[in-house]
Structure formats: C-alpha cells, structure tokens
CSV table of C-alpha atoms and ligand atoms in Angstrom, one decimal:
chain,number,residue,atom,x,y,z
R,1,MET,CA,11.1,-5.0,-22.3
R,2,ILE,CA,9.4,-4.1,-19.4
R,3,LEU,CA,11.4,-2.0,-16.7
R,4,VAL,CA,10.2,-2.3,-13.1
R,5,LEU,CA,11.2,0.0,-10.5
R,6,VAL,CA,12.0,-2.1,-7.4
R,7,GLU,CA,12.3,-0.8,-3.6
R,8,THR,CA,14.3,-2.6,-1.3
R,9,ASP,CA,14.4,-2.4,2.6
R,10,ARG,CA,16.7,-4.6,5.2
R,11,ASP,CA,14.9,-7.7,4.1
R,12,GLY,CA,15.7,-7.2,0.3
R,13,VAL,CA,13.0,-6.5,-2.7
R,14,MET,CA,9.9,-5.2,-0.8
R,15,LEU,CA,6.8,-7.4,-1.0
R,16,THR,CA,4.9,-4.6,-2.8
R,17,SER,CA,7.9,-4.5,-5.3
R,18,ARG,CA,7.9,-8.4,-5.7
R,19,GLU,CA,4.1,-8.0,-6.7
R,20,ALA,CA,4.8,-5.5,-9.2
R,21,LEU,CA,7.3,-7.9,-10.5
R,22,SER,CA,4.8,-10.9,-10.9
R,23,PHE,CA,2.5,-8.7,-12.1
R,24,ALA,CA,4.8,-7.4,-15.1
R,25,ARG,CA,5.8,-11.3,-15.7
R,26,THR,CA,2.2,-12.2,-16.3
R,27,LEU,CA,1.3,-9.1,-18.3
R,28,GLY,CA,4.9,-9.8,-20.1
R,29,GLU,CA,3.2,-13.1,-21.4
R,30,GLY,CA,0.9,-11.2,-23.6
R,31,LEU,CA,3.5,-9.0,-25.5
R,32,ALA,CA,6.2,-9.8,-28.0
R,33,ASP,CA,9.0,-8.3,-26.1
R,34,HIS,CA,8.2,-9.6,-22.4
R,35,ASP,CA,11.7,-9.4,-20.7
R,36,VAL,CA,11.6,-8.3,-17.5
R,37,GLU,CA,14.4,-6.1,-16.2
R,38,ALA,CA,14.3,-4.2,-12.7
R,39,VAL,CA,16.0,-0.9,-11.9
R,40,VAL,CA,17.3,-0.4,-8.0
R,41,VAL,CA,18.1,3.2,-7.3
R,42,GLY,CA,20.8,4.0,-4.9
R,43,PRO,CA,23.6,2.2,-3.2
R,44,LEU,CA,23.1,-1.2,-1.7
R,45,ALA,CA,24.6,-2.4,1.5
R,46,GLU,CA,27.3,-5.0,0.9
R,47,GLU,CA,25.3,-7.6,2.5
R,48,LEU,CA,22.0,-6.9,1.1
R,49,ARG,CA,23.0,-6.9,-2.6
R,50,PRO,CA,23.0,-10.6,-3.0
R,51,LEU,CA,19.7,-10.9,-1.4
R,52,VAL,CA,17.9,-8.3,-3.6
R,53,VAL,CA,19.5,-10.5,-6.8
R,54,ARG,CA,18.3,-13.4,-5.4
R,55,HIS,CA,14.8,-12.1,-5.1
R,56,LEU,CA,15.0,-10.6,-8.6
R,57,GLY,CA,15.9,-13.8,-9.8
R,58,GLU,CA,13.0,-15.6,-8.1
R,59,GLN,CA,10.8,-13.1,-10.2
R,60,ALA,CA,12.6,-14.4,-13.3
R,61,VAL,CA,14.4,-10.8,-13.9
R,62,ALA,CA,16.7,-10.9,-16.7
R,63,VAL,CA,18.7,-7.8,-15.7
R,64,MET,CA,19.2,-5.5,-12.4
R,65,HIS,CA,20.1,-1.9,-13.5
R,66,HIS,CA,21.8,-0.6,-10.6
R,67,ALA,CA,21.8,3.0,-10.0
R,68,ASP,CA,24.7,2.8,-7.6
R,69,ASP,CA,25.5,6.6,-6.9
R,70,GLU,CA,26.3,8.2,-3.6
R,71,ARG,CA,24.1,11.2,-4.7
R,72,LEU,CA,21.1,8.6,-4.6
R,73,THR,CA,21.5,7.7,-0.9
R,74,SER,CA,18.7,9.6,0.3
R,75,TYR,CA,15.2,9.2,-1.6
R,76,GLY,CA,14.4,12.0,-3.8
R,77,ALA,CA,11.6,11.5,-6.4
R,78,ALA,CA,13.3,13.6,-9.2
R,79,ALA,CA,16.4,12.1,-9.1
R,80,TRP,CA,14.9,8.7,-8.6
R,81,ALA,CA,12.8,9.4,-11.9
R,82,ALA,CA,15.8,10.5,-13.9
R,83,SER,CA,17.6,7.3,-13.0
R,84,VAL,CA,14.7,5.3,-14.4
R,85,VAL,CA,14.1,7.4,-17.2
R,86,ASP,CA,17.7,6.8,-18.3
R,87,VAL,CA,17.4,3.1,-18.3
R,88,ALA,CA,13.8,3.3,-19.8
R,89,SER,CA,14.8,5.4,-22.8
R,90,SER,CA,18.5,3.6,-23.7
R,91,ASN,CA,16.6,0.1,-23.6
R,92,SER,CA,13.5,1.2,-25.4
R,93,ALA,CA,11.3,0.0,-22.3
R,94,ARG,CA,7.7,-0.7,-23.6
R,95,LEU,CA,6.3,-0.4,-19.8
R,96,VAL,CA,7.7,1.0,-16.9
R,97,ILE,CA,5.9,-0.4,-13.6
R,98,ALA,CA,6.2,0.2,-9.9
R,99,SER,CA,4.3,-0.5,-6.8
R,100,GLY,CA,1.5,1.8,-5.7
R,101,THR,CA,3.6,2.5,-2.7
R,102,PRO,CA,3.8,6.7,-1.9
R,103,ARG,CA,7.4,6.3,-3.6
R,104,GLY,CA,6.2,4.0,-6.4
R,105,ASN,CA,3.1,6.4,-7.5
R,106,GLU,CA,5.6,9.9,-6.9
R,107,VAL,CA,8.4,8.4,-8.9
R,108,THR,CA,6.4,7.0,-11.7
R,109,ALA,CA,4.3,10.4,-12.3
R,110,HIS,CA,7.7,12.1,-12.5
R,111,VAL,CA,8.9,9.5,-15.0
R,112,ALA,CA,5.6,9.6,-17.1
R,113,THR,CA,6.0,13.5,-17.2
R,114,ARG,CA,9.5,13.4,-18.5
R,115,LEU,CA,8.6,10.7,-20.9
R,116,ASP,CA,5.4,12.1,-21.8
R,117,ILE,CA,3.8,9.0,-21.8
R,118,LEU,CA,0.1,8.0,-20.0
R,119,MET,CA,0.0,6.7,-16.5
R,120,ALA,CA,-2.2,4.7,-14.6
R,121,ALA,CA,-2.0,4.3,-10.9
R,122,ASN,CA,-3.0,1.8,-8.5
R,123,VAL,CA,-3.9,-1.0,-11.1
R,124,ILE,CA,-5.4,-4.1,-9.9
R,125,ALA,CA,-5.5,-5.9,-13.2
R,126,VAL,CA,-5.0,-5.8,-17.0
R,127,ASP,CA,-8.2,-6.3,-19.2
R,128,SER,CA,-6.1,-6.3,-22.6
R,129,VAL,CA,-2.6,-5.8,-23.7
R,130,GLU,CA,-3.4,-4.6,-27.2
R,131,PRO,CA,-4.4,-1.8,-26.8
R,132,LEU,CA,-3.6,-1.6,-23.1
R,133,THR,CA,-6.3,-1.6,-21.1
R,134,VAL,CA,-6.4,-1.6,-16.9
R,135,SER,CA,-8.6,-1.6,-14.3
R,136,ARG,CA,-7.5,0.4,-11.2
R,137,GLN,CA,-8.8,1.8,-7.7
R,138,VAL,CA,-9.6,5.0,-7.4
R,139,MET,CA,-11.0,6.8,-4.6
R,140,GLY,CA,-9.1,4.9,-2.1
R,141,GLY,CA,-10.1,1.7,-3.5
R,142,GLY,CA,-14.1,2.5,-2.9
R,143,VAL,CA,-14.3,2.6,-7.1
R,144,PHE,CA,-12.8,1.0,-9.7
R,145,GLU,CA,-11.7,2.5,-13.1
R,146,GLU,CA,-11.3,1.1,-16.6
R,147,MET,CA,-8.5,3.2,-18.1
R,148,ARG,CA,-7.2,2.6,-21.5
R,149,LEU,CA,-3.3,3.6,-22.2
R,150,GLU,CA,-2.9,4.7,-25.8
R,151,GLY,CA,0.9,5.0,-26.9
R,152,ALA,CA,3.8,3.2,-27.6
R,153,VAL,CA,5.3,3.3,-24.1
R,154,ALA,CA,3.3,3.7,-20.7
R,155,ALA,CA,3.7,3.4,-16.8
R,156,LEU,CA,1.6,2.3,-14.1
R,157,THR,CA,1.9,1.1,-10.7
R,158,VAL,CA,0.5,-1.8,-9.2
R,159,ALA,CA,-2.3,-1.8,-6.2
R,160,GLY,CA,-0.7,-3.0,-2.9
R,161,HIS,CA,-1.6,-6.8,-2.2
R,162,ALA,CA,-3.7,-6.8,-5.7
R,163,VAL,CA,-1.7,-9.7,-7.0
R,164,ASP,CA,0.2,-12.5,-5.3
R,165,PRO,CA,4.2,-12.2,-5.6
R,166,THR,CA,4.4,-15.9,-7.0
R,167,PRO,CA,7.8,-16.8,-7.7
R,168,ALA,CA,8.4,-17.6,-11.5
R,169,GLY,CA,8.6,-21.5,-12.5
R,170,GLU,CA,12.1,-21.2,-13.5
R,171,PRO,CA,14.6,-18.5,-11.5
R,172,THR,CA,16.9,-16.6,-13.2
R,173,ASP,CA,20.6,-15.3,-12.5
R,174,PRO,CA,20.0,-11.3,-13.3
R,175,GLU,CA,22.7,-9.8,-14.9
R,176,VAL,CA,23.6,-6.7,-12.7
R,177,ARG,CA,24.6,-3.6,-14.7
R,178,ALA,CA,25.8,-0.6,-12.6
R,179,TYR,CA,25.3,2.6,-13.8
R,180,THR,CA,25.7,6.5,-12.9
R,181,PRO,CA,22.5,8.6,-14.2
R,182,VAL,CA,22.7,12.1,-15.6
R,183,LEU,CA,21.3,14.2,-12.7
R,184,THR,CA,21.0,17.9,-12.7
R,185,ASP,CA,21.3,20.0,-9.8
R,186,ALA,CA,17.6,20.6,-9.9
R,187,ASP,CA,17.0,16.7,-9.9
R,188,LEU,CA,18.9,16.6,-6.5
R,189,LEU,CA,17.0,19.4,-4.8
R,190,THR,CA,14.2,17.7,-3.1
R,191,ARG,CA,15.3,14.8,-1.2
R,192,VAL,CA,14.7,13.2,2.2
R,193,VAL,CA,16.9,14.6,5.1
R,194,ARG,CA,15.5,13.0,7.8
R,195,THR,CA,13.5,10.1,9.1
R,196,GLU,CA,12.0,9.2,12.1
R,197,ALA,CA,11.3,5.8,13.4
R,198,ALA,CA,7.8,4.2,13.7
R,199,GLU,CA,6.1,4.6,17.3
R,200,ALA,CA,6.9,1.7,19.1
R,201,GLU,CA,3.5,0.1,18.8
R,202,GLY,CA,3.8,0.3,14.8
R,203,THR,CA,0.6,-0.8,12.9
R,204,SER,CA,1.5,-4.4,12.1
R,205,ALA,CA,-0.8,-5.6,15.1
R,206,LEU,CA,-3.7,-3.9,13.6
R,207,THR,CA,-2.9,-5.0,9.9
R,208,SER,CA,-2.6,-8.6,11.1
R,209,ALA,CA,-5.0,-8.7,13.8
R,210,ARG,CA,-7.8,-11.0,13.3
R,211,VAL,CA,-10.5,-8.9,15.3
R,212,VAL,CA,-10.3,-5.3,15.2
R,213,VAL,CA,-12.6,-3.2,17.3
R,214,GLY,CA,-13.2,0.4,15.4
R,215,ALA,CA,-13.9,3.3,17.1
R,216,GLY,CA,-15.0,7.0,15.8
R,217,ARG,CA,-16.4,10.2,16.7
R,218,GLY,CA,-19.0,8.4,18.9
R,219,ALA,CA,-16.4,7.4,21.7
R,220,GLY,CA,-16.9,10.9,22.7
R,221,GLY,CA,-13.5,12.0,23.7
R,222,ALA,CA,-10.1,10.9,24.8
R,223,ASP,CA,-11.4,9.2,27.9
R,224,GLY,CA,-14.0,7.3,26.1
R,225,PHE,CA,-11.9,4.2,24.9
R,226,ASP,CA,-12.1,2.2,28.2
R,227,ASP,CA,-15.0,0.0,27.5
R,228,LEU,CA,-13.9,-0.5,23.7
R,229,LEU,CA,-10.2,-1.5,24.8
R,230,GLU,CA,-11.8,-3.9,27.4
R,231,LEU,CA,-13.6,-5.2,24.4
R,232,THR,CA,-10.6,-5.2,22.1
R,233,ASP,CA,-8.5,-7.2,25.0
R,234,LEU,CA,-11.5,-9.8,25.5
R,235,LEU,CA,-11.6,-10.7,21.8
R,236,GLY,CA,-7.8,-10.7,21.4
R,237,GLY,CA,-7.9,-8.0,18.7
R,238,ALA,CA,-6.5,-4.6,17.9
R,239,LEU,CA,-8.0,-1.5,18.2
R,240,GLY,CA,-8.4,0.5,14.7
R,241,VAL,CA,-9.9,4.1,14.7
R,242,SER,CA,-11.2,6.7,12.4
R,243,ARG,CA,-9.4,9.7,11.2
R,244,VAL,CA,-11.3,12.3,13.4
R,245,VAL,CA,-10.2,10.2,16.4
R,246,THR,CA,-6.7,10.8,15.6
R,247,SER,CA,-6.9,14.4,14.2
R,248,LEU,CA,-8.8,15.3,17.5
R,249,GLY,CA,-5.6,13.7,18.9
R,250,TRP,CA,-7.7,11.1,21.1
R,251,ARG,CA,-5.8,8.4,19.7
R,252,PRO,CA,-2.3,7.9,17.7
R,253,HIS,CA,-2.0,8.0,14.3
R,254,HIS,CA,-0.8,4.6,14.0
R,255,GLU,CA,-4.1,3.3,15.1
R,256,GLN,CA,-6.1,5.0,12.2
R,257,VAL,CA,-7.9,2.6,9.6
R,258,GLY,CA,-8.8,4.0,6.0
R,259,GLN,CA,-7.3,5.6,2.9
R,260,THR,CA,-4.7,7.8,4.9
R,261,GLY,CA,-4.3,4.8,7.7
R,262,SER,CA,-4.1,1.3,7.8
R,263,ARG,CA,-6.0,-0.9,5.2
R,264,ILE,CA,-6.8,-4.2,7.6
R,265,SER,CA,-8.7,-7.3,6.5
R,266,PRO,CA,-9.7,-9.1,9.7
R,267,ASP,CA,-12.3,-11.8,10.2
R,268,LEU,CA,-14.3,-9.7,12.3
R,269,TYR,CA,-14.5,-5.7,12.3
R,270,VAL,CA,-16.7,-4.1,15.2
R,271,ALA,CA,-17.3,-0.6,14.1
R,272,CYS,CA,-18.4,1.4,17.0
R,273,GLY,CA,-19.5,5.0,16.8
R,274,ILE,CA,-18.0,5.3,13.1
R,275,SER,CA,-20.2,6.7,10.5
R,276,GLY,CA,-18.4,4.7,7.5
R,277,ALA,CA,-17.1,7.6,5.3
R,278,ILE,CA,-15.6,6.5,2.2
R,279,GLN,CA,-12.1,7.1,3.1
R,280,HIS,CA,-12.8,4.8,6.2
R,281,TRP,CA,-14.6,2.1,4.2
R,282,ALA,CA,-11.7,2.2,1.9
R,283,GLY,CA,-9.7,0.5,4.9
R,284,CYS,CA,-11.9,-2.1,6.4
R,285,GLN,CA,-13.9,-3.3,3.5
R,286,SER,CA,-12.2,-6.5,3.2
R,287,ALA,CA,-13.2,-7.4,6.6
R,288,LYS,CA,-14.8,-10.4,6.3
R,289,THR,CA,-17.6,-9.9,8.7
R,290,ILE,CA,-18.5,-6.1,9.8
R,291,LEU,CA,-20.8,-5.6,13.0
R,292,ALA,CA,-21.7,-1.9,13.5
R,293,ILE,CA,-22.5,-0.3,16.7
R,294,ASN,CA,-24.0,3.3,15.9
R,295,THR,CA,-27.1,5.4,17.3
R,296,ASP,CA,-27.9,6.1,13.5
R,297,ALA,CA,-29.7,3.4,11.7
R,298,ASP,CA,-28.7,5.0,8.3
R,299,ALA,CA,-25.2,5.6,9.0
R,300,PRO,CA,-23.4,4.2,5.7
R,301,MET,CA,-21.3,2.0,8.2
R,302,VAL,CA,-24.5,0.4,9.3
R,303,THR,CA,-26.1,0.0,5.8
R,304,LYS,CA,-23.2,-1.8,4.6
R,305,ALA,CA,-22.4,-4.0,7.6
R,306,HIS,CA,-23.4,-7.4,7.8
R,307,TYR,CA,-24.7,-7.0,11.4
R,308,ALA,CA,-25.7,-4.1,13.2
R,309,VAL,CA,-26.5,-2.9,16.8
R,310,ILE,CA,-28.6,0.4,16.7
R,311,GLY,CA,-27.8,2.0,20.3
R,312,ASP,CA,-25.4,4.1,22.1
R,313,LEU,CA,-21.7,2.5,22.2
R,314,HIS,CA,-21.4,3.4,25.7
R,315,GLU,CA,-24.3,1.3,26.6
R,316,VAL,CA,-24.1,-1.7,24.2
R,317,VAL,CA,-20.3,-2.4,24.4
R,318,PRO,CA,-20.2,-2.7,28.3
R,319,ALA,CA,-23.5,-5.0,28.0
R,320,ILE,CA,-20.9,-7.2,25.2
R,321,ASN,CA,-17.9,-7.1,27.9
R,322,ALA,CA,-20.2,-8.4,30.7
R,323,GLU,CA,-21.7,-11.2,28.3
R,324,LEU,CA,-18.1,-12.2,27.2
R,325,LYS,CA,-16.6,-12.3,30.9
R,326,LEU,CA,-19.5,-14.5,31.7
R,327,ARG,CA,-18.7,-16.7,28.8
R,328,LEU,CA,-14.8,-16.6,29.0
R,329,ALA,CA,-14.9,-17.3,33.1
P,401,FAD,P1,-18.3,11.0,12.1
P,401,FAD,O1,-18.3,11.0,10.7
P,401,FAD,O2,-18.6,12.0,12.8
P,401,FAD,O3,-19.3,9.7,12.7
P,401,FAD,C1,-19.5,9.4,13.9
P,401,FAD,C2,-20.4,8.3,13.8
P,401,FAD,O4,-20.8,8.2,15.3
P,401,FAD,C3,-22.0,8.8,13.4
P,401,FAD,O5,-22.4,7.8,12.8
P,401,FAD,C4,-22.8,9.1,14.7
P,401,FAD,O6,-24.2,8.3,14.2
P,401,FAD,C5,-22.1,8.0,15.7
P,401,FAD,N1,-22.2,7.9,17.0
P,401,FAD,C6,-22.3,9.0,17.6
P,401,FAD,N2,-22.5,9.1,19.1
P,401,FAD,C7,-22.2,7.9,18.9
P,401,FAD,C8,-22.5,6.9,20.3
P,401,FAD,N3,-22.7,7.5,21.5
P,401,FAD,N4,-22.9,5.5,20.1
P,401,FAD,C9,-23.0,4.9,18.8
P,401,FAD,N5,-22.6,5.6,17.8
P,401,FAD,C10,-22.4,7.0,17.7
P,401,FAD,N6,-11.2,9.0,7.7
P,401,FAD,C11,-10.7,7.7,8.1
P,401,FAD,O7,-11.5,7.1,9.1
P,401,FAD,N7,-9.7,7.1,7.8
P,401,FAD,C12,-8.9,7.8,6.8
P,401,FAD,O8,-8.1,7.0,6.4
P,401,FAD,C13,-9.4,8.6,6.0
P,401,FAD,N8,-8.7,9.6,5.2
P,401,FAD,C14,-9.2,10.5,4.4
P,401,FAD,C15,-8.8,11.2,3.5
P,401,FAD,C16,-9.1,12.3,2.9
P,401,FAD,C17,-8.4,12.9,1.7
P,401,FAD,C18,-10.2,13.0,3.6
P,401,FAD,C19,-11.1,14.1,2.9
P,401,FAD,C20,-10.8,12.4,4.7
P,401,FAD,C21,-10.5,11.2,5.2
P,401,FAD,N9,-11.1,10.6,6.4
P,401,FAD,C22,-10.3,9.6,6.9
P,401,FAD,C23,-12.0,11.4,7.0
P,401,FAD,C24,-13.3,10.9,6.6
P,401,FAD,O9,-14.0,11.4,5.4
P,401,FAD,C25,-14.5,10.8,7.7
P,401,FAD,O10,-14.4,12.6,8.1
P,401,FAD,C26,-14.0,10.1,9.0
P,401,FAD,O11,-14.1,9.0,8.8
P,401,FAD,C27,-15.3,10.3,9.9
P,401,FAD,O12,-14.8,9.6,11.1
P,401,FAD,P2,-15.9,9.5,12.3
P,401,FAD,O13,-17.0,8.3,11.4
P,401,FAD,O14,-15.5,8.6,13.5
P,401,FAD,O15,-17.2,10.4,12.4
C-alpha cells in the first residue's frame, strides 16, 4: 500500500496534496501492491469532511485514515509524524508520500527518522520503481538530482506543481477509518500556538500575473520604485522583488520572488537591477520570456535572460514608460 499524507484547507484537499495523490497513483501502477490510502491528521469541520472524502475519491483513494483527535487540532511535526507512522506501520505501507510543502517536508523527515527509512524531498519524477530511483529538485530547483532509495520502505515528498492533479478515471468511495494515534508528551511539545492572516495584498496577484516587473538592489532604496511601479501599472502586471529588497525593508515580503519567496511563471519577467542569484532564479526560471535591465553585462540574470538592456534602470525604465504611454495613448 502507498500511504499519502493529505493536507486540507477550507476548500477540501489542498491542490499540492491532490498532486501528491496523482503522483502516488501513477507510481502505484508499477507496484504489485498499488492501493493508495490517505491519512488526514487532526479533526475536520463537519461540513468539510464530505468534501475531503469526495476529493480523495476523485483520486481513487481506497481508505482515508483519519486521526480525529483534539490533541492534533494545532499543527506539530512530531505529533503529525507519530500519527502517520501509526498507520504506515500497522498497514505495512511500502511508501509514505506527502507534498513538498513546508509541512509535508517536515513531517516526512520525522516519519523517515522514526521508521529508519530513506527519504527523498521535492521529487519531480520516478525514473524506476525497482529499485526505486527518483529525480528531485535541489538548491531551490536550480539543480536536479537522481536518487536511489534502497530498502523495502521509503518516504518521499512531491515538488509543488511537478505533476497535474489529474482525477482518476474511476472515482472511489473511500472507506473512512477514524483512529486515535499513540502520542507521547514529547510528541505534543512543539506545536503551532498562533497564526497570523496574510497581508491584505497577498501573493496571489504575483503568482498568477502574466507580466511581472522585478526589482532588486539596483532600485537603490525604498524611494526608488516609482518608475518600476509605473511600468508595472502600464503593463497590467505585478511587482516582484529580490530578497535584498525585502530584507532591507524597501518592499513587503509578500512581493519576494525566489526560493524563499513566490515562484512565478509569467509570460514576461522584466528583471530590473537584479543580479540573478540562484535563489532568485529558482523562483523566476519558469518565466516564458525574461528581459533583464542591469548595469552589469556579466550579471547572471543578463546572461540567462532572453533579452537584456545594459544600463541604469533609473534611465531605462522611465524611457520604456514614456514609450508605452505614447503607444497606449
Ligand atoms: P545584488 O546581488 O546586490 O544585485 C544587484 C544587481 O543590480 C547587480 O546585478 C547590479 O549590477 C545591478 N544594479 C545596481 N545598480 C543598478 C542600476 N542603477 N540599474 C540597473 N542595474 C543595477 N534572493 C531572492 O531574490 N529570493 C529568494 O527567495 C532568496 N532566498 C534565499 C535563500 C537563502 C537560503 C539564501 C542564502 C539567499 C537567498 N536569497 C534570495 C538571496 C540571494 O542569494 C541574493 O543575495 C539576492 O537575490 C540578491 O538580490 P539582488 O539581485 O537584488 O542584489
């Protein structure tokens, strides 16, 4: 059996978990014992439960194991891992899979340690089933690594958006098995005690924008963004920035692009005054067309971009804006 840790939100099974379920189903086609079962940790609101079960059925899940336990209301990696290990051990899971979200990666690492098995994080493809060999993203997606997972049991997480969450041809009606996991006091020591709502603007505009204007240290300061914001406006896009910009407090964190920010895949990314460090590149490399504006012709962003203008962004961007205004008038 393949056991998938499923994360939920108020819309049911999260997209990244549905991707992990699709991945598990495809992987299972190459295994003798290919049933996919899901584990959901923590109580579910009454109205959410049928939605979660339906989403699992769409992914042909045979059984939903539900750790329906008040002690698991707030997230804690050790307690979640103990809950997953309970099911994996008592059902002889061949594989434990989760999505490559912060929670998925954290819990799976705990699970692998508790079961003393190998784990591969951020997997994008299975190259062979016997022996299990996978390709995975490392260094924020800048490099791919092939990894062989020896042993009868293994754990892996699936990189976000590496696979489509394709529903199964024949949906199932999953059997729901509620259980109370064995949790020690130590398992419950570390848990989330407070959450804060995201800033009003959020990141959705950035991640779904067809045009993103990027700004880095080259903006020069918190007051150096007027022309860049005007360009963003003229192109009907969103502003994305480098980590230097957010670390210096020039712009809010939700605008950050990169390994520790948002991953974007717009039709056009105009990267202004951004060197193109690997951690930034990890977040923007999926852009279909990249235009770099930079004073340094050798900056990695310039050498990797499809087009580049070598010059001071404070001269180039106003010139582009003036031309756009003429054309849009
Ligand atoms: P710099 O590297 O200083 O580059 C500034 C660029 O602007 C240079 O190329 C320069 O030639 C050009 N320039 C200067 N003046 C002008 C001008 N007037 N006109 C035009 N061009 C000009 N970074 C991210 O962006 N996102 C992340 O998610 C991220 N995560 C990280 C995670 C870790 C664990 C670590 C260690 C680092 C991370 N970083 C991230 C930081 C990253 O390594 C770089 O330090 C950062 O991306 C550099 O930002 P920058 O390009 O704005 O600044």
